[in-house]
Structure formats: C-alpha cells, structure tokens
C-alpha cells in the first residue's frame, strides 16, 4: 500500500497512526505480525509515485466536488490502463467528478464505514458508465482484503448506509428537540437495545424473528404503529443551530472535545473485542 496526501507530513502521520492501531490489533489477537504489515505500507513523494503500478486506488480526499474533480483528472493522467479506482465519497455520486475523465469506466464509489479496518461493510455504487468488469473486480478485491461489499444496482445519492443512518438520526434529533428524552438516553436505546442485535443481523432479519409468523406477521401486527409514526413525521425537519447547540452541550458535559481522540481509540478497542467475538462465531 502506498499512501499519498497533498499536505506534507500527513501521510507519514497516518502511517504512525496505523502502527498504533496495529499494536492494539496484536493485543487483541486479531493479527500476529505487525512488522510485516508495517513494512508493506510506504509513504509516496507524490501522486504519480503512489499510483505507479497500482492495481487499485482508493481516493479519500475532501468531500467536495471541485476537489474530487481536480484529483480525478490528476489520477487519470498517471494510472495504468488496467488500474481500478474506488472513491470514498460519502454521498456525492461519482458522475459529478468522473464524467469527463478517460478512465471513467474503471471508477466506482467504494464507500467504507468508519473505521474501515474494523467495520467491514463497503458500499459499491456504479456510475452509468462503470463497466460490469470493474464492479466485479473491485467486489472480488474487497472480499479478498476482508471487506463485506454491498452493491447498488444503479447510482443513488447518499447511497444506502447513510440513508439508513439519516432516518435514524432525523428521529433522534427530533426526540431531543421535542424535549422528550436526553441525547444520552437516545444513545442508550441503541447501545443497550437495538444495536445489540444489529451487531450481527439487519432490520429485516430482526423483524422476521420478532413475530411468531415472520416478517409478514410482524407487518400485520405492527404495521399500524409504524404508519402512525410515519404520519407524525411527514415534514422534513432540519437539524437547526439551536438544536445542534443543545445536543453539543449535552455531549460535551459527558465528553470534552479534548478527549474525543482518546474515546475514538476506546471505540476501536471495543470494536476489536467485538471483531474477535464475531470471528469465533461468524460461520455459525
Ligand atoms: N470520516 C468518515 O467517517 C468517512 C467515512 C466514509 C467515507 N468518508 C469519505 O472519505 C473522504 C475523506 O474523508 P475524511 O474524513 O478522511 O476527510 P479528512 O478531511 O479527514 O481527510 C481528507 C484528506 O485528503 C487530503 N487531500 C485533499 N485533497 C487532496 C488531493 N488533491 N490529493 C491528495 N490528498 C488530498 C487532505 O489533506 C486530508 O488529509 C470523504 O469523501 C469522506 O466523505 C469519510
């Protein structure tokens, strides 16, 4: 793996951070040999050096159309004729920055969740001009490196994961805005409730197992409840500044900004424990 970042020193810093995380992975028995992995990561002087002989490129620059457009023109100039490119774009559809590049049939969205080394899902979203061969090869590559690809059949703004998360967040903000519940109790409802099952199964399998007759039975029993929720939320509320300030105050009382990095490392270690437990039971 060859890393390149346009800010001098950023890629070297990333490599150090990866080293720290690899040490944690050793501690949790998720890898054995940190040194051989570190030895396979280098920091490139420039984009051309990073992409020389690359089989696959993961573009992860700012979430801005102008930045991605300019970068894709540069990538196009230096990659080989068979190199494939995935973009980490979180919601900008790839046609917005690949329409006019020559390699566009070899580009698709490959949107990882955070942190991708512990949360394996990756959304593969083709543009109208992405070749089926590109989609097939990137999918195979992701499987080989331990990611879990999901594929959309066609281009969609914001993809799947953020759409699902968006619906949940919209309701979470609204419940806090209405003064019905604290931000901490919303978090508890997921961490000690819904999220426990979501660690290994999705919403459809969850409801299929939550009624004696399966998903159709669940829909019959609880359909009216969900229809009533949908009707009560017919308007699209935005996250306004007052509400954001309120939740920010609640969160900062629990965790000061200066401790976010420490807590992120804590999150990753929890995910490592979970990964270990999942690895033991994955094929069950
Ligand atoms: N942070 C997340 O949780 C997350 C999850 C999934 C996808 N993404 C997506 O990944 C991309 C990057 O997100 P991030 O959170 O890492 O952003 P970030 O701002 O932390 O990092 C972006 C990096 O790209 C570098 N950069 C900008 N322009 C560049 C260029 N032309 N060439 C080389 N390097 C360049 C910047 O110097 C910076 O270090 C975005 O598209 C984002 O939406 C982020």
CSV table of C-alpha atoms and ligand atoms in Angstrom, one decimal:
chain,number,residue,atom,x,y,z
A,1,UNK,CA,0.0,0.0,0.0
A,2,UNK,CA,1.3,3.4,-1.0
A,3,UNK,CA,-0.1,6.5,0.8
A,4,UNK,CA,-0.2,10.0,-0.7
A,5,UNK,CA,-1.7,13.2,0.9
A,6,UNK,CA,-1.3,16.6,-0.6
A,7,UNK,CA,-0.4,18.1,2.8
A,8,UNK,CA,3.2,17.4,3.6
A,9,UNK,CA,3.7,15.1,6.6
A,10,UNK,CA,0.0,13.9,6.7
A,11,UNK,CA,0.7,10.5,5.1
A,12,UNK,CA,3.6,9.9,7.4
A,13,UNK,CA,1.4,10.8,10.4
A,14,UNK,CA,-1.2,8.3,9.0
A,15,UNK,CA,1.4,5.6,8.9
A,16,UNK,CA,2.3,6.2,12.6
A,17,UNK,CA,-1.4,6.1,13.5
A,18,UNK,CA,-1.8,2.8,11.6
A,19,UNK,CA,1.2,1.5,13.6
A,20,UNK,CA,-0.6,2.3,16.9
A,21,UNK,CA,-3.7,0.6,15.7
A,22,UNK,CA,-1.8,-2.5,14.6
A,23,UNK,CA,-0.3,-2.7,18.1
A,24,UNK,CA,-3.8,-2.8,19.5
A,25,UNK,CA,-4.8,-5.5,16.9
A,26,UNK,CA,-1.8,-7.6,18.1
A,27,UNK,CA,-3.0,-7.1,21.7
A,28,UNK,CA,-6.5,-8.3,20.8
A,29,UNK,CA,-5.1,-11.4,18.9
A,30,UNK,CA,-6.6,-10.1,15.6
A,31,UNK,CA,-3.2,-10.1,13.9
A,32,UNK,CA,0.1,-11.7,14.7
A,33,UNK,CA,2.8,-9.9,12.8
A,34,UNK,CA,2.7,-6.1,13.0
A,35,UNK,CA,6.2,-5.7,11.4
A,36,UNK,CA,5.3,-7.4,8.1
A,37,UNK,CA,2.2,-5.3,7.7
A,38,UNK,CA,4.0,-2.0,8.5
A,39,UNK,CA,6.7,-3.0,6.0
A,40,UNK,CA,4.1,-3.2,3.3
A,41,UNK,CA,3.0,0.5,3.8
A,42,UNK,CA,5.0,3.2,2.3
A,43,UNK,CA,4.6,7.0,2.0
A,44,UNK,CA,4.9,8.3,-1.5
A,45,UNK,CA,6.5,11.6,-2.5
A,46,UNK,CA,3.8,12.5,-5.0
A,47,UNK,CA,0.6,11.2,-6.6
A,48,UNK,CA,2.5,9.6,-9.6
A,49,UNK,CA,4.8,7.7,-7.3
A,50,UNK,CA,1.9,6.5,-5.1
A,51,UNK,CA,0.0,5.2,-8.1
A,52,UNK,CA,2.9,3.6,-10.0
A,53,UNK,CA,2.0,0.0,-10.8
A,54,UNK,CA,-1.2,0.3,-8.7
A,55,UNK,CA,-3.8,-2.4,-9.2
A,56,UNK,CA,-6.4,-0.4,-7.2
A,57,UNK,CA,-6.6,3.2,-6.0
A,58,UNK,CA,-8.8,4.3,-3.0
A,59,UNK,CA,-9.5,8.1,-3.4
A,60,UNK,CA,-10.3,9.7,0.0
A,61,UNK,CA,-9.8,13.4,-0.4
A,62,UNK,CA,-12.2,16.1,0.9
A,63,UNK,CA,-16.0,15.6,0.4
A,64,UNK,CA,-16.1,18.4,-2.2
A,65,UNK,CA,-17.0,18.1,-5.9
A,66,UNK,CA,-14.3,20.5,-7.0
A,67,UNK,CA,-11.5,18.7,-5.1
A,68,UNK,CA,-12.6,15.3,-6.3
A,69,UNK,CA,-12.9,16.6,-9.9
A,70,UNK,CA,-9.4,18.0,-9.9
A,71,UNK,CA,-8.0,14.9,-8.3
A,72,UNK,CA,-9.6,12.5,-10.7
A,73,UNK,CA,-8.1,14.4,-13.7
A,74,UNK,CA,-4.7,14.0,-12.0
A,75,UNK,CA,-5.3,10.3,-11.2
A,76,UNK,CA,-6.4,9.7,-14.8
A,77,UNK,CA,-3.0,11.1,-16.1
A,78,UNK,CA,-0.9,8.8,-14.1
A,79,UNK,CA,-2.7,5.4,-13.6
A,80,UNK,CA,-2.1,2.4,-15.8
A,81,UNK,CA,-4.6,1.2,-18.3
A,82,UNK,CA,-6.0,-1.6,-16.1
A,83,UNK,CA,-5.9,0.3,-12.8
A,84,UNK,CA,-9.3,0.4,-11.0
A,85,UNK,CA,-10.3,3.3,-8.8
A,86,UNK,CA,-12.8,3.4,-5.9
A,87,UNK,CA,-13.9,6.7,-4.3
A,88,UNK,CA,-14.7,7.1,-0.6
A,89,UNK,CA,-17.3,9.7,-1.4
A,90,UNK,CA,-19.9,9.6,1.4
A,91,UNK,CA,-22.8,11.0,-0.7
A,92,UNK,CA,-21.6,12.7,-3.9
A,93,UNK,CA,-22.5,10.5,-6.8
A,94,UNK,CA,-19.4,9.7,-8.9
A,95,UNK,CA,-20.7,11.2,-12.2
A,96,UNK,CA,-20.2,14.6,-10.6
A,97,UNK,CA,-16.4,14.1,-10.7
A,98,UNK,CA,-15.8,11.3,-13.3
A,99,UNK,CA,-17.9,12.3,-16.3
A,100,UNK,CA,-15.0,13.9,-18.2
A,101,UNK,CA,-12.2,11.6,-17.2
A,102,UNK,CA,-10.9,9.0,-19.7
A,103,UNK,CA,-10.8,6.2,-17.1
A,104,UNK,CA,-14.4,6.6,-16.0
A,105,UNK,CA,-15.4,3.1,-16.9
A,106,UNK,CA,-12.9,1.9,-14.3
A,107,UNK,CA,-14.2,4.1,-11.5
A,108,UNK,CA,-17.0,3.5,-8.9
A,109,UNK,CA,-17.9,4.5,-5.4
A,110,UNK,CA,-16.4,2.3,-2.8
A,111,UNK,CA,-17.7,3.9,0.4
A,112,UNK,CA,-16.3,2.4,3.6
A,113,UNK,CA,-17.8,3.0,7.1
A,114,UNK,CA,-15.6,4.3,9.8
A,115,UNK,CA,-13.2,2.8,10.9
A,116,UNK,CA,-12.9,0.7,7.8
A,117,UNK,CA,-10.3,-1.7,9.2
A,118,UNK,CA,-12.9,-2.8,11.9
A,119,UNK,CA,-16.2,-2.1,10.2
A,120,UNK,CA,-16.0,-4.3,7.1
A,121,UNK,CA,-19.0,-3.1,5.1
A,122,UNK,CA,-18.2,-1.3,1.8
A,123,UNK,CA,-20.9,0.2,-0.5
A,124,UNK,CA,-20.1,-0.3,-4.2
A,125,UNK,CA,-22.1,2.2,-6.3
A,126,UNK,CA,-21.5,2.2,-10.0
A,127,UNK,CA,-21.9,5.2,-12.3
A,128,UNK,CA,-23.9,4.6,-15.5
A,129,UNK,CA,-20.5,4.2,-17.3
A,130,UNK,CA,-18.8,1.9,-14.8
A,131,UNK,CA,-18.1,-1.3,-16.6
A,132,UNK,CA,-19.5,-4.5,-15.2
A,133,UNK,CA,-16.0,-5.9,-15.2
A,134,UNK,CA,-14.8,-3.0,-12.9
A,135,UNK,CA,-17.7,-3.7,-10.5
A,136,UNK,CA,-16.9,-7.4,-10.5
A,137,UNK,CA,-13.2,-7.0,-10.0
A,138,UNK,CA,-13.5,-4.4,-7.2
A,139,UNK,CA,-16.0,-6.6,-5.5
A,140,UNK,CA,-13.6,-9.5,-5.6
A,141,UNK,CA,-10.7,-7.4,-4.4
A,142,UNK,CA,-12.8,-6.1,-1.4
A,143,UNK,CA,-13.7,-9.7,-0.5
A,144,UNK,CA,-10.0,-10.7,-0.7
A,145,UNK,CA,-9.0,-7.9,1.8
A,146,UNK,CA,-11.7,-8.9,4.2
A,147,UNK,CA,-14.3,-6.2,3.5
A,148,UNK,CA,-18.0,-7.1,3.1
A,149,UNK,CA,-19.3,-5.4,-0.1
A,150,UNK,CA,-22.9,-4.4,-0.7
A,151,UNK,CA,-23.8,-3.3,-4.2
A,152,UNK,CA,-26.5,-0.9,-5.5
A,153,UNK,CA,-27.9,-1.7,-8.9
A,154,UNK,CA,-27.5,1.9,-10.0
A,155,UNK,CA,-26.4,5.4,-8.9
A,156,UNK,CA,-28.2,6.8,-5.9
A,157,UNK,CA,-27.4,10.0,-3.9
A,158,UNK,CA,-26.1,9.3,-0.4
A,159,UNK,CA,-26.0,5.6,-1.0
A,160,UNK,CA,-27.5,3.0,1.4
A,161,UNK,CA,-25.7,3.2,4.8
A,162,UNK,CA,-26.1,7.0,5.2
A,163,UNK,CA,-29.7,6.9,4.1
A,164,UNK,CA,-30.5,4.3,6.8
A,165,UNK,CA,-28.4,6.3,9.3
A,166,UNK,CA,-30.0,9.5,8.2
A,167,UNK,CA,-33.5,8.3,9.0
A,168,UNK,CA,-32.5,7.2,12.5
A,169,UNK,CA,-30.6,10.4,13.2
A,170,UNK,CA,-33.5,12.5,12.0
A,171,UNK,CA,-35.8,10.9,14.6
A,172,UNK,CA,-33.1,11.1,17.3
A,173,UNK,CA,-32.7,14.8,16.8
A,174,UNK,CA,-36.4,15.3,16.7
A,175,UNK,CA,-37.0,13.4,20.0
A,176,UNK,CA,-34.3,15.6,21.7
A,177,UNK,CA,-35.8,18.8,20.1
A,178,UNK,CA,-39.2,17.9,21.5
A,179,UNK,CA,-37.6,17.6,25.0
A,180,UNK,CA,-38.9,14.0,25.2
A,181,UNK,CA,-35.6,12.4,26.0
A,182,UNK,CA,-31.9,13.3,26.6
A,183,UNK,CA,-29.2,12.6,24.0
A,184,UNK,CA,-27.6,10.1,26.4
A,185,UNK,CA,-30.8,8.1,26.6
A,186,UNK,CA,-31.2,8.0,22.8
A,187,UNK,CA,-27.7,6.6,22.7
A,188,UNK,CA,-28.5,4.1,25.4
A,189,UNK,CA,-31.6,2.9,23.5
A,190,UNK,CA,-29.3,1.9,20.6
A,191,UNK,CA,-26.2,0.8,22.6
A,192,UNK,CA,-28.2,-1.3,25.1
A,193,UNK,CA,-31.1,-2.0,22.8
A,194,UNK,CA,-31.5,-2.1,19.1
A,195,UNK,CA,-27.7,-2.0,18.5
A,196,UNK,CA,-27.1,-5.3,20.2
A,197,UNK,CA,-28.9,-7.3,17.5
A,198,UNK,CA,-27.6,-5.0,14.8
A,199,UNK,CA,-24.1,-6.2,15.7
A,200,UNK,CA,-24.9,-9.4,13.7
A,201,UNK,CA,-28.2,-9.0,11.9
A,202,UNK,CA,-30.0,-6.3,10.0
A,203,UNK,CA,-33.5,-4.8,10.4
A,204,UNK,CA,-35.3,-7.2,8.1
A,205,UNK,CA,-33.9,-10.3,9.9
A,206,UNK,CA,-34.7,-8.6,13.2
A,207,UNK,CA,-38.4,-8.2,12.5
A,208,UNK,CA,-38.6,-11.6,10.8
A,209,UNK,CA,-37.6,-13.1,14.2
A,210,UNK,CA,-39.8,-10.7,16.3
A,211,UNK,CA,-43.2,-12.2,15.3
A,212,UNK,CA,-44.1,-15.9,15.5
A,213,UNK,CA,-45.0,-16.0,11.8
A,214,UNK,CA,-42.1,-14.0,10.5
A,215,UNK,CA,-41.8,-10.7,8.6
A,216,UNK,CA,-45.4,-10.7,7.1
A,217,UNK,CA,-46.9,-11.5,10.5
A,218,UNK,CA,-44.8,-8.6,12.0
A,219,UNK,CA,-46.0,-6.2,9.4
A,220,UNK,CA,-49.6,-7.2,10.1
A,221,UNK,CA,-49.2,-6.8,13.9
A,222,UNK,CA,-47.2,-3.6,13.9
A,223,UNK,CA,-47.9,-2.0,10.6
A,224,UNK,CA,-50.4,0.5,12.0
A,225,UNK,CA,-47.9,1.6,14.7
A,226,UNK,CA,-45.3,2.3,12.0
A,227,UNK,CA,-47.8,4.0,9.8
A,228,UNK,CA,-48.8,6.3,12.7
A,229,UNK,CA,-45.1,7.1,13.3
A,230,UNK,CA,-44.6,7.9,9.6
A,231,UNK,CA,-47.7,10.1,9.6
A,232,UNK,CA,-46.5,12.0,12.6
A,233,UNK,CA,-43.2,12.7,10.9
A,234,UNK,CA,-44.4,13.8,7.5
A,235,UNK,CA,-42.5,17.0,7.5
A,236,UNK,CA,-38.7,17.1,6.8
A,237,UNK,CA,-37.1,18.7,9.8
A,238,UNK,CA,-33.6,20.0,9.5
A,239,UNK,CA,-31.0,20.0,12.3
A,240,UNK,CA,-31.2,23.7,13.3
A,241,UNK,CA,-28.5,25.5,15.1
A,242,UNK,CA,-30.3,25.7,18.4
A,243,UNK,CA,-30.9,22.0,18.5
A,244,UNK,CA,-27.3,21.2,17.5
A,245,UNK,CA,-26.1,23.6,20.3
A,246,UNK,CA,-28.3,21.8,22.8
A,247,UNK,CA,-27.0,18.3,21.8
A,248,UNK,CA,-23.4,19.6,21.7
A,249,UNK,CA,-23.8,20.9,25.3
A,250,UNK,CA,-25.2,17.5,26.4
A,251,UNK,CA,-22.4,15.6,24.7
A,252,UNK,CA,-19.6,17.9,25.9
A,253,UNK,CA,-20.9,17.5,29.5
A,254,UNK,CA,-20.2,13.8,29.0
A,255,UNK,CA,-17.1,14.0,26.9
A,256,UNK,CA,-14.9,17.2,26.5
A,257,UNK,CA,-13.7,17.9,22.9
A,258,UNK,CA,-10.1,17.3,24.1
A,259,UNK,CA,-11.0,13.7,24.9
A,260,UNK,CA,-12.5,12.8,21.5
A,261,UNK,CA,-9.3,11.2,20.2
A,262,UNK,CA,-8.9,9.0,23.4
A,263,UNK,CA,-12.6,8.0,23.1
A,264,UNK,CA,-12.1,7.1,19.4
A,265,UNK,CA,-9.3,4.8,20.3
A,266,UNK,CA,-11.5,3.3,23.0
A,267,UNK,CA,-14.2,2.8,20.4
A,268,UNK,CA,-11.7,0.9,18.1
A,269,UNK,CA,-10.6,-1.3,21.0
A,270,UNK,CA,-14.3,-2.2,21.7
A,271,UNK,CA,-14.7,-3.0,18.0
A,272,UNK,CA,-11.7,-5.2,18.2
A,273,UNK,CA,-13.2,-7.2,21.1
A,274,UNK,CA,-16.4,-7.5,19.0
A,275,UNK,CA,-14.4,-8.5,15.9
A,276,UNK,CA,-12.8,-11.2,18.0
A,277,UNK,CA,-16.2,-12.5,19.3
A,278,UNK,CA,-17.6,-12.3,15.8
A,279,UNK,CA,-14.6,-14.2,14.3
A,280,UNK,CA,-15.3,-17.0,16.7
A,281,UNK,CA,-18.9,-17.3,15.7
A,282,UNK,CA,-19.0,-16.0,12.1
A,283,UNK,CA,-19.8,-19.2,10.5
A,284,UNK,CA,-22.5,-20.3,12.9
B,1,LIG,N1,-14.6,10.2,8.1
B,1,LIG,C1,-15.5,9.3,7.9
B,1,LIG,O1,-16.2,8.7,8.8
B,1,LIG,C2,-15.8,8.8,6.5
B,1,LIG,C3,-16.4,7.6,6.2
B,1,LIG,C4,-16.6,7.2,4.9
B,1,LIG,C5,-16.2,8.0,3.9
B,1,LIG,N2,-15.6,9.2,4.1
B,1,LIG,C6,-15.2,10.0,3.0
B,1,LIG,O2,-13.8,9.9,2.8
B,1,LIG,C7,-13.3,11.1,2.2
B,1,LIG,C8,-12.3,11.6,3.2
B,1,LIG,O3,-12.9,11.9,4.4
B,1,LIG,P1,-12.0,12.1,5.7
B,1,LIG,O4,-13.0,12.2,6.9
B,1,LIG,O5,-10.8,11.2,5.8
B,1,LIG,O6,-11.5,13.6,5.4
B,1,LIG,P2,-10.3,14.4,6.0
B,1,LIG,O7,-10.6,15.8,5.8
B,1,LIG,O8,-10.0,14.0,7.4
B,1,LIG,O9,-9.1,14.0,5.1
B,1,LIG,C9,-9.0,14.2,3.8
B,1,LIG,C10,-7.5,14.2,3.4
B,1,LIG,O10,-7.4,14.4,2.0
B,1,LIG,C11,-6.3,15.2,1.7
B,1,LIG,N3,-6.5,15.7,0.4
B,1,LIG,C12,-7.3,16.7,0.0
B,1,LIG,N4,-7.2,16.9,-1.3
B,1,LIG,C13,-6.2,16.1,-1.8
B,1,LIG,C14,-5.6,15.9,-3.0
B,1,LIG,N5,-6.0,16.5,-4.1
B,1,LIG,N6,-4.6,14.9,-3.1
B,1,LIG,C15,-4.3,14.2,-2.0
B,1,LIG,N7,-4.8,14.4,-0.8
B,1,LIG,C16,-5.7,15.3,-0.7
B,1,LIG,C17,-6.3,16.2,2.8
B,1,LIG,O11,-5.0,16.8,3.0
B,1,LIG,C18,-6.7,15.4,4.0
B,1,LIG,O12,-5.6,14.8,4.7
B,1,LIG,C19,-14.5,12.0,2.0
B,1,LIG,O13,-15.1,11.8,0.7
B,1,LIG,C20,-15.5,11.5,3.1
B,1,LIG,O14,-16.8,11.8,2.8
B,1,LIG,C21,-15.3,9.6,5.4
